[in-house]
Tab-separated table of C-alpha atoms in Angstrom:
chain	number	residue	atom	x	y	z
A	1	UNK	CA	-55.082	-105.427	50.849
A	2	UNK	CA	-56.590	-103.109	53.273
A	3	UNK	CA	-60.025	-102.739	54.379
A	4	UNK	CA	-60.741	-100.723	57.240
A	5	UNK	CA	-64.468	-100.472	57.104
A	6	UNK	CA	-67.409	-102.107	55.350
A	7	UNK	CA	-69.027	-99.275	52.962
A	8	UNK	CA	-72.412	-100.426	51.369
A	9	UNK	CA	-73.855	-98.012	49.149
A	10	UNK	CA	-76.749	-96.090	51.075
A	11	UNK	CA	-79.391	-96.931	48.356
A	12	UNK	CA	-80.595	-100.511	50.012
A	13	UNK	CA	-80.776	-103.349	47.987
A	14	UNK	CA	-84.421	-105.023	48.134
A	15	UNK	CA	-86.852	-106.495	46.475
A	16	UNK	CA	-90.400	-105.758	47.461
A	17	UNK	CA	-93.462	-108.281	47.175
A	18	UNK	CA	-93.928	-112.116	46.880
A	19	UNK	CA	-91.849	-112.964	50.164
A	20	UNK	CA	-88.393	-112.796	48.003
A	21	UNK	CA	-85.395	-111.112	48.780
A	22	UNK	CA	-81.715	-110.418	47.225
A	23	UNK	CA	-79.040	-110.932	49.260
A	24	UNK	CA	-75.251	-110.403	48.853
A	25	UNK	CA	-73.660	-113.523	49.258
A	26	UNK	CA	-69.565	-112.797	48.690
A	27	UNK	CA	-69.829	-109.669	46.717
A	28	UNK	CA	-72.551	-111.524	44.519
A	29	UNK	CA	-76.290	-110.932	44.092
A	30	UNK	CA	-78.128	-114.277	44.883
A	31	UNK	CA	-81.878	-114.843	45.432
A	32	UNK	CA	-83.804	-116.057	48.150
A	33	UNK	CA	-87.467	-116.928	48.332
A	34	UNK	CA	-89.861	-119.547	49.131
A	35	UNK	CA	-91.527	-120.356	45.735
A	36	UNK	CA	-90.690	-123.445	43.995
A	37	UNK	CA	-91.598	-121.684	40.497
A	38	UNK	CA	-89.112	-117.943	41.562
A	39	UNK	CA	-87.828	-115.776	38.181
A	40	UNK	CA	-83.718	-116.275	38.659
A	41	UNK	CA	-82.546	-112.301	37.691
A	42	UNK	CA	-80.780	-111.165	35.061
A	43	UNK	CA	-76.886	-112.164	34.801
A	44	UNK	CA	-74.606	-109.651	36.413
A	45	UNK	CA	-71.088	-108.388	37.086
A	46	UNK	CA	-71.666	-106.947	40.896
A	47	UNK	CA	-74.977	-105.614	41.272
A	48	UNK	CA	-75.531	-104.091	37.179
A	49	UNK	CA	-77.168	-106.767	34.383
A	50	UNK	CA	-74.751	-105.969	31.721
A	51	UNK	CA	-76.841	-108.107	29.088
A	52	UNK	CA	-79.768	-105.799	29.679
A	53	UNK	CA	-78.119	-102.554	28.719
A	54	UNK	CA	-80.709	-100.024	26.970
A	55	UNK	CA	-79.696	-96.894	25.203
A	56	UNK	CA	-78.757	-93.451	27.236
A	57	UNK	CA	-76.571	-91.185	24.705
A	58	UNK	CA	-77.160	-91.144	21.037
A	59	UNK	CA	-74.021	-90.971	19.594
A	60	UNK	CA	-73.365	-87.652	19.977
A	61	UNK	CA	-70.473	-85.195	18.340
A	62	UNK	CA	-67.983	-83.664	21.066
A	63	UNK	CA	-66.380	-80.275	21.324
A	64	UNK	CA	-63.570	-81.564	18.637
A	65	UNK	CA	-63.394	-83.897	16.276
A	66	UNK	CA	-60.953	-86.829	18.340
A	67	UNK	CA	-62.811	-89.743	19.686
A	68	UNK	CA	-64.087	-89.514	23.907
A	69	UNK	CA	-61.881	-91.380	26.558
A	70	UNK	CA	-64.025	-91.500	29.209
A	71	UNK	CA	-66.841	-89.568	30.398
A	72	UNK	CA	-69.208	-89.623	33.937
A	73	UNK	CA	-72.418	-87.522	35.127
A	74	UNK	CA	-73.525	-84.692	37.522
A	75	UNK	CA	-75.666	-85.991	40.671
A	76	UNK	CA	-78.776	-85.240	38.680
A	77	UNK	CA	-77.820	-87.428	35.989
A	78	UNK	CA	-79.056	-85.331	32.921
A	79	UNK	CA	-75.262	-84.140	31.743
A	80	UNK	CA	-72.568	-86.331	30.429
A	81	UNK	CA	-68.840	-84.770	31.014
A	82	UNK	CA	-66.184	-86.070	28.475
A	83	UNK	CA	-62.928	-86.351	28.105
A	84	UNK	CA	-61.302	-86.456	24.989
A	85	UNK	CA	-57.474	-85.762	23.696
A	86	UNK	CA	-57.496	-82.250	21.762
A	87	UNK	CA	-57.605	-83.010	17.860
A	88	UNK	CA	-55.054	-82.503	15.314
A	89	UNK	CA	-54.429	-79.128	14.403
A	90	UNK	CA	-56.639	-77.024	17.007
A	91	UNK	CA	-55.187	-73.546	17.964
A	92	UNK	CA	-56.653	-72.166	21.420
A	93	UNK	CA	-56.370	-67.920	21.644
A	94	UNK	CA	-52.995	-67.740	23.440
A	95	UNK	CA	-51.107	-70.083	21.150
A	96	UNK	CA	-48.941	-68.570	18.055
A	97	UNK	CA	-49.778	-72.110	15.618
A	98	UNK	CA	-52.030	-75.085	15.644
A	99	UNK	CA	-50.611	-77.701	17.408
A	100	UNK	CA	-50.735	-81.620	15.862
A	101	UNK	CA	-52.816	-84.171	17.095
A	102	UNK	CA	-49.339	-86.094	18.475
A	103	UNK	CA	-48.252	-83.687	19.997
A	104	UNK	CA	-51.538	-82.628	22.141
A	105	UNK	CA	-51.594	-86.322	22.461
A	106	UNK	CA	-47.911	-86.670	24.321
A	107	UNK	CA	-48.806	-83.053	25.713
A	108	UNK	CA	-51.417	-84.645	27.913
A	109	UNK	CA	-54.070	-81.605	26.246
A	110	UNK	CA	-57.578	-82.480	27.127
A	111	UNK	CA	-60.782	-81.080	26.143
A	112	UNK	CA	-63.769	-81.305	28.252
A	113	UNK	CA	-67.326	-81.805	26.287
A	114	UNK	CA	-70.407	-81.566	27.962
A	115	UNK	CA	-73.222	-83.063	26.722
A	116	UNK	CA	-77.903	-83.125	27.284
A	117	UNK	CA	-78.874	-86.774	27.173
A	118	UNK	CA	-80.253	-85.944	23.682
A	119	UNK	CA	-76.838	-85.311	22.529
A	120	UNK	CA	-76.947	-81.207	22.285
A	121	UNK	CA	-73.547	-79.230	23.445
A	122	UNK	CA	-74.000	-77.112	26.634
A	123	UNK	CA	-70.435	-76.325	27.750
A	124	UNK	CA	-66.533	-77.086	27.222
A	125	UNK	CA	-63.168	-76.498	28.888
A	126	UNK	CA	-59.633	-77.269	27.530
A	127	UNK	CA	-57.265	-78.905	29.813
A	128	UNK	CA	-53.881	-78.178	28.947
A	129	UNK	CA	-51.132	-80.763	30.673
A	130	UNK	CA	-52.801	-82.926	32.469
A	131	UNK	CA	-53.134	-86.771	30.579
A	132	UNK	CA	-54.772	-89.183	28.195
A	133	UNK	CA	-58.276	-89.335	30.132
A	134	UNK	CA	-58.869	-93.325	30.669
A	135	UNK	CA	-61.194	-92.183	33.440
A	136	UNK	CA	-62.841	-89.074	35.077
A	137	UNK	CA	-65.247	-88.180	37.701
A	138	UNK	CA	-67.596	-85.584	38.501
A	139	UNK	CA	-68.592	-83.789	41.900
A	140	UNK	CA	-71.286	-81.580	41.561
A	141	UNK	CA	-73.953	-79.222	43.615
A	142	UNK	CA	-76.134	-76.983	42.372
A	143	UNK	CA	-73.845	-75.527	39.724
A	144	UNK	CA	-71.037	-75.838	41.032
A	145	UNK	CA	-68.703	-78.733	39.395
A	146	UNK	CA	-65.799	-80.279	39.998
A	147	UNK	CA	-63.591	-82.662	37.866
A	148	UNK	CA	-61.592	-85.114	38.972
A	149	UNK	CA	-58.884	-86.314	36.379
A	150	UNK	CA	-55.291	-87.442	35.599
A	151	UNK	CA	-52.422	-84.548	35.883
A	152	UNK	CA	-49.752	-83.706	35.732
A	153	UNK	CA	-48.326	-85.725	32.370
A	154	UNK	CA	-45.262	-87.522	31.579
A	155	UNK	CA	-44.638	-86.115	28.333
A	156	UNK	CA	-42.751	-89.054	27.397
A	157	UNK	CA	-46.089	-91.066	27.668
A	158	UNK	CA	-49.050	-89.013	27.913
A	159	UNK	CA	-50.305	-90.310	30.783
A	160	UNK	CA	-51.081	-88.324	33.890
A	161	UNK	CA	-48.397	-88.828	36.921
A	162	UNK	CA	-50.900	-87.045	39.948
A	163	UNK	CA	-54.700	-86.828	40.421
A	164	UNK	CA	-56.249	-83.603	40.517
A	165	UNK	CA	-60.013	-81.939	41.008
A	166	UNK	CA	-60.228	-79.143	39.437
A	167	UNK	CA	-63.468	-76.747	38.971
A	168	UNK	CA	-65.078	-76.675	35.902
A	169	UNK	CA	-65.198	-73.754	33.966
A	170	UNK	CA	-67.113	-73.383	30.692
A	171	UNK	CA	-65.053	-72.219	28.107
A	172	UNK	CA	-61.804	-71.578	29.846
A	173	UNK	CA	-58.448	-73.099	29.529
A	174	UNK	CA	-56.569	-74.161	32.427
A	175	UNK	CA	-52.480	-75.877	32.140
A	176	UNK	CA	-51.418	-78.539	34.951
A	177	UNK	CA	-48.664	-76.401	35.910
A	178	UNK	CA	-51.140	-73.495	37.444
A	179	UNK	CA	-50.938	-72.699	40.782
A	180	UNK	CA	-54.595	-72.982	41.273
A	181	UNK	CA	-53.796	-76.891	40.380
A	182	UNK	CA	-52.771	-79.015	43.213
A	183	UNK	CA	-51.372	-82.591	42.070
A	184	UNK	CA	-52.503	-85.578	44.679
A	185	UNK	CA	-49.891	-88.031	44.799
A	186	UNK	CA	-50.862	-90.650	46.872
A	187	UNK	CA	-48.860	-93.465	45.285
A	188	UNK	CA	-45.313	-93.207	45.035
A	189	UNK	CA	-43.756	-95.494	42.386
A	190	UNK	CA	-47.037	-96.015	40.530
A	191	UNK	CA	-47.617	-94.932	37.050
A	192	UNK	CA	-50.783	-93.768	34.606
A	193	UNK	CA	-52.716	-92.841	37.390
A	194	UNK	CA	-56.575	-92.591	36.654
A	195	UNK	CA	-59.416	-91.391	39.297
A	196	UNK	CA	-62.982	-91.938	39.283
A	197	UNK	CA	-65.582	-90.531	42.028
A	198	UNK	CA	-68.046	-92.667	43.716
A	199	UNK	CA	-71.431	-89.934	43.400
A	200	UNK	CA	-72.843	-92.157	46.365
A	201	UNK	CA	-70.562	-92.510	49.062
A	202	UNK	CA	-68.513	-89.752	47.809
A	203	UNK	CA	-64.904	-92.024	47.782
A	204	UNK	CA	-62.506	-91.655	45.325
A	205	UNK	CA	-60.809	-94.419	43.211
A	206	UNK	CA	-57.681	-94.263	41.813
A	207	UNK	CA	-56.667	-97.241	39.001
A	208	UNK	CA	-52.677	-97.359	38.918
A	209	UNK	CA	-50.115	-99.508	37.544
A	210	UNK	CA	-46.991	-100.959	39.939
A	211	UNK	CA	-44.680	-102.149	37.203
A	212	UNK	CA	-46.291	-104.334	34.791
A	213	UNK	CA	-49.467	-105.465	37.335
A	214	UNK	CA	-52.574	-103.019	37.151
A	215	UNK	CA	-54.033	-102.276	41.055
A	216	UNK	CA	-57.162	-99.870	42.383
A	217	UNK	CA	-57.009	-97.986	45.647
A	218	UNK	CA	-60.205	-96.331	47.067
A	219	UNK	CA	-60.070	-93.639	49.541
A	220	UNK	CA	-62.749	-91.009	51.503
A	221	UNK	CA	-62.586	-88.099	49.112
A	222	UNK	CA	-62.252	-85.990	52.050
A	223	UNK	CA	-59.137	-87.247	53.677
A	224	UNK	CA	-57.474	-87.467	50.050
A	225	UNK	CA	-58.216	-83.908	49.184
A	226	UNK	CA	-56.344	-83.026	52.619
A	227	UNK	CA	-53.715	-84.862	51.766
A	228	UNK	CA	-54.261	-88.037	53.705
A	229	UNK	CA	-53.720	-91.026	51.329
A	230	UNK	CA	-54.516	-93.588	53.855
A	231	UNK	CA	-56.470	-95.802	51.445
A	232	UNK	CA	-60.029	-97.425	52.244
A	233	UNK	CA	-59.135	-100.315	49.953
A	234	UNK	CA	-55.936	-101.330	48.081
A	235	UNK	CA	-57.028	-104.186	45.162
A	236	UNK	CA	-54.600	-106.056	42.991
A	237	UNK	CA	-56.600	-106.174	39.279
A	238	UNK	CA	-57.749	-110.016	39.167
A	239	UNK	CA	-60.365	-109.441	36.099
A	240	UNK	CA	-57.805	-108.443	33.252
A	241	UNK	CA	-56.881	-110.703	30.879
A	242	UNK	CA	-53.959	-111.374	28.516
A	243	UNK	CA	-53.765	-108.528	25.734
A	244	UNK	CA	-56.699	-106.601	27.267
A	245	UNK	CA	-57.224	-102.711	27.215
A	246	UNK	CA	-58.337	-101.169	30.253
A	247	UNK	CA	-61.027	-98.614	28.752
A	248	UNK	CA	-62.294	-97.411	32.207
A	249	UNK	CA	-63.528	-97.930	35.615
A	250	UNK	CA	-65.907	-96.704	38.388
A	251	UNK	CA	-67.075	-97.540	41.933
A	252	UNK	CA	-69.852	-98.441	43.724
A	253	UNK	CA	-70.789	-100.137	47.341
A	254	UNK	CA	-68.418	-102.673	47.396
A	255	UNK	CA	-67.902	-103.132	44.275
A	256	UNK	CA	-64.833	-101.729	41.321
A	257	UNK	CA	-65.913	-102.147	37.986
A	258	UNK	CA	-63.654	-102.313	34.852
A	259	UNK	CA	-64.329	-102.285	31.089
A	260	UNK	CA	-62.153	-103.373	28.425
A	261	UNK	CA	-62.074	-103.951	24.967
A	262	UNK	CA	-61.155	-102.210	21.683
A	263	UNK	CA	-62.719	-101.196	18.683
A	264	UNK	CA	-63.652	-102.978	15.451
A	265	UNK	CA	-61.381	-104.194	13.462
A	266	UNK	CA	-62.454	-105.858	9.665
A	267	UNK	CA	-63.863	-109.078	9.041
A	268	UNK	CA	-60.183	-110.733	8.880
A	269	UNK	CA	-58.458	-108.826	12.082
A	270	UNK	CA	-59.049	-110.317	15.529
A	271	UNK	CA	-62.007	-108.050	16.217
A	272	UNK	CA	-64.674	-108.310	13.638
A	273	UNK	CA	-68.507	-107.185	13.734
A	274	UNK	CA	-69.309	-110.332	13.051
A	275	UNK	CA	-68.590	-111.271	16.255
A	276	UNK	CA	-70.042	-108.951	18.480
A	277	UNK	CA	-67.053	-106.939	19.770
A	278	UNK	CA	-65.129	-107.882	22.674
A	279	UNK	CA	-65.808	-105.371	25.196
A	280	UNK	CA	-66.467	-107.013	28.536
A	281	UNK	CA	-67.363	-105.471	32.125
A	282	UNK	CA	-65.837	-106.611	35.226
A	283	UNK	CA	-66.723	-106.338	38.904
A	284	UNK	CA	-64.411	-107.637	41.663
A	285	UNK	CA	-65.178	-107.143	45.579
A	286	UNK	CA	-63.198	-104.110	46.984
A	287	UNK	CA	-62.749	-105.568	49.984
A	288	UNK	CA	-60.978	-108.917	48.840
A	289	UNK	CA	-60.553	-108.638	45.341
A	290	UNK	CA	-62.659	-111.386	44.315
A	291	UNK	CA	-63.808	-111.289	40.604
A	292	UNK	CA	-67.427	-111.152	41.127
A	293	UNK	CA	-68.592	-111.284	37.607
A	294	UNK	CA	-67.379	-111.027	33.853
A	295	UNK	CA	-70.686	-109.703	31.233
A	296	UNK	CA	-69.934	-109.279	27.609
A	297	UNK	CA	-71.854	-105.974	26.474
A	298	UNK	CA	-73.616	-107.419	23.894
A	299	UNK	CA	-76.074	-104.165	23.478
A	300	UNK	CA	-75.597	-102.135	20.307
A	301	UNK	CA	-73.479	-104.781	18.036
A	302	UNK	CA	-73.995	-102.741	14.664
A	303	UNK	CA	-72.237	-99.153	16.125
A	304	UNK	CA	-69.559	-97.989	13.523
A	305	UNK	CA	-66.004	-99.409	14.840
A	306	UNK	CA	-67.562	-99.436	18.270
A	307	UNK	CA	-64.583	-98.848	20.537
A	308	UNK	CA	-65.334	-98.913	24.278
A	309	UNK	CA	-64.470	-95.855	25.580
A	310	UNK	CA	-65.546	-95.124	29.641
A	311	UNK	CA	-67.651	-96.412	32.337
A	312	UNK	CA	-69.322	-94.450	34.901
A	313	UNK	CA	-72.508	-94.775	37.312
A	314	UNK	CA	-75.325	-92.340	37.203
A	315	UNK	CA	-76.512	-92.594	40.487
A	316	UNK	CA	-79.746	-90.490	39.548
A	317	UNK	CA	-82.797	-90.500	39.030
A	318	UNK	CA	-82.249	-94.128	38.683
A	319	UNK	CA	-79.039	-96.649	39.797
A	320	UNK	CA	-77.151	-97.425	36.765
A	321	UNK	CA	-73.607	-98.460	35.145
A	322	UNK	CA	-72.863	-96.904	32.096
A	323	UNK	CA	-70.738	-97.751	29.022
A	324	UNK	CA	-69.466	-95.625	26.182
A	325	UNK	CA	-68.988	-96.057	22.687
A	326	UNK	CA	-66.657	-94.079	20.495
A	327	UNK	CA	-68.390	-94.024	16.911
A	328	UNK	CA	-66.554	-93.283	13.551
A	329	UNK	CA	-67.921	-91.425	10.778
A	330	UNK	CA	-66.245	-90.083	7.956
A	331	UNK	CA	-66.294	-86.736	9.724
A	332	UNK	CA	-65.567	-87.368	13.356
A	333	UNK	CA	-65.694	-89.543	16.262
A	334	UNK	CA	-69.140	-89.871	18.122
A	335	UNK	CA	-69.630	-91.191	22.017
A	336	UNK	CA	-72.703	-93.087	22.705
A	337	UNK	CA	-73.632	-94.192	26.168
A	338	UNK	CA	-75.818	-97.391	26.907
A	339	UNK	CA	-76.739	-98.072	30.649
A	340	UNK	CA	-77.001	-101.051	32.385
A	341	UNK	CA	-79.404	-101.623	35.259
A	342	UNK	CA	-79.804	-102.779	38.818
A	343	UNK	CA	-82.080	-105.264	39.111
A	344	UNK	CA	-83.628	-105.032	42.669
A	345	UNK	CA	-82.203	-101.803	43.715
A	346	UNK	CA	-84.211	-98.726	45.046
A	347	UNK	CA	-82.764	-95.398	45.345
């Protein structure tokens, strides 16, 4: 594990009023104050009170009709980007035939969808190449936007073998084997690599799998776009359990968060609405791996199959972690976004 500097997110985490404080004890809100009769907070995984998730994203249609994979924000926090595989039987203008939904699928074809928070479409780009989308992040300023995802795909898997940012382009195609693509490959030997962007502190992380054991490494996004993969942080995956999905991830301070779950299944399969899904978020300390809190989202129980499907932080206006939804309907798959907040933090 390496850690070669302490990095706190910049937005402070206080309490104002009534002498009380939080304080990170190991990774791990706790309280401090002097009154006998003090309000304990909210349960947490790292600094975000999963239980008290509130709704962001209606569920909302995408570009196609395939469910989302993952999605994340711009730095003002008022657009959703999503990933999603391209649906069956979608023709883009330079191809001769529609193309099945397998074969985009083990094609790595992605379509980006981007979303208002009340659910209207204000741009798209295909991605044509590049993976299956388990996580994304977004750079943005002003308008100019930058996506990082998965690239470069092992056709024999779908999953992306390189990280790349690439600029966003409304309604444009771009294929992982352009030259204006340059594939990051900053861990040799590891396989279905994912990235998310840290909008705070502006690191990069990048979820990987070393054989059959599931690790994060964090690095300055800087130094990894010039081709410096010393990492920040290297963290073996202590959170994930036995027949688990990873569904997505995303950083913040000193904190990695993971969610995992899968959708509904009927009354009689192991995942039934009756019992309130099992989609859980995890936090564990970057710097020592240390599992520093497991939340069930409980938010939203009566969602249409209800498959958890991303995790991202808004850092603006306010602090939050985020969790999608894909929704079925006869029609089409949905994404719905509920956001979790920060209990004592000021931006």
């Amino acid at each position: 594990m390496t850690d070669t500097r302490n990095h706190l997110g910049r937005r402070a985490v206080l309490l104002a009023g009534g002498g009380a404080a939080i304080a990170a004890a190991g990774g791990v809100l706790s309280w401090v104050s002097g009154r006998e009769d003090r309000v304990r907070p909210p349960a947490t995984a790292g600094l975000f009170a999963v239980e008290e998730a509130v709704g962001l994203l209606p569920p909302s249609p995408l570009r196609t009709v395939s469910g989302p994979q993952s999605f994340a924000f711009d730095a003002a926090g008022d657009r959703v980007y999503t990933l999603q595989v391209m649906a069956d039987g979608l023709r883009l203008p330079d191809e001769e035939e529609p193309v099945s939904g397998h074969d985009r699928k083990m094609a790595g074809d992605l379509c980006v969808s981007v979303l208002s928070l009340a659910g209207s479409a204000v741009g798209h780009m295909y991605l044509r190449g590049f993976g299956h989308g388990v996580s994304m992040g977004v750079e943005s300023s002003g308008e100019d936007v930058a996506l990082w995802v998965e690239s470069d795909v092992d056709e024999r898997t779908g999953y992306g073998r390189a990280v790349a940012r690439v600029p966003f382009r409304d309604g444009s195609v771009l294929d992982s084997s352009s030259p204006a693509v340059r594939h990051h490959r900053p861990l040799p030997g590891s396989r279905q690599l994912h990235p998310a962007f840290d909008p705070v502190d502006g690191r990069v992380l990048v979820s990987h799998w070393v054989g059959e054991a599931h690790h994060y490494a964090v690095y300055r996004a800087d130094d990894f776009l010039d081709g410096r993969y010393e990492p920040l942080h290297t963290v073996a995956d202590g959170a994930l359990r036995e027949g688990e999905w990873v569904q997505g991830c995303a950083l913040h301070g000193n904190h990695i968060y993971q969610l995992t779950g899968k959708g509904y299944t009927d009354e009689d399969g192991a995942n039934p609405p009756s019992g309130g899904g099992d989609t859980f978020v995890s936090a564990f300390d970057v710097r020592t791996g240390e599992v520093a809190g497991r939340r069930k989202v409980t938010v939203a129980p009566e969602l249409e199959y209800r498959e958890p499907e991303g995790l991202a932080v808004r850092a603006a206006p306010e602090l939050q972690l985020c969790v999608g939804f894909s929704v079925k309907t006869p029609e089409r798959r949905l994404l719905a976004v509920y956001a979790c907040p920060a209990p004592g933090t000021a931006n």
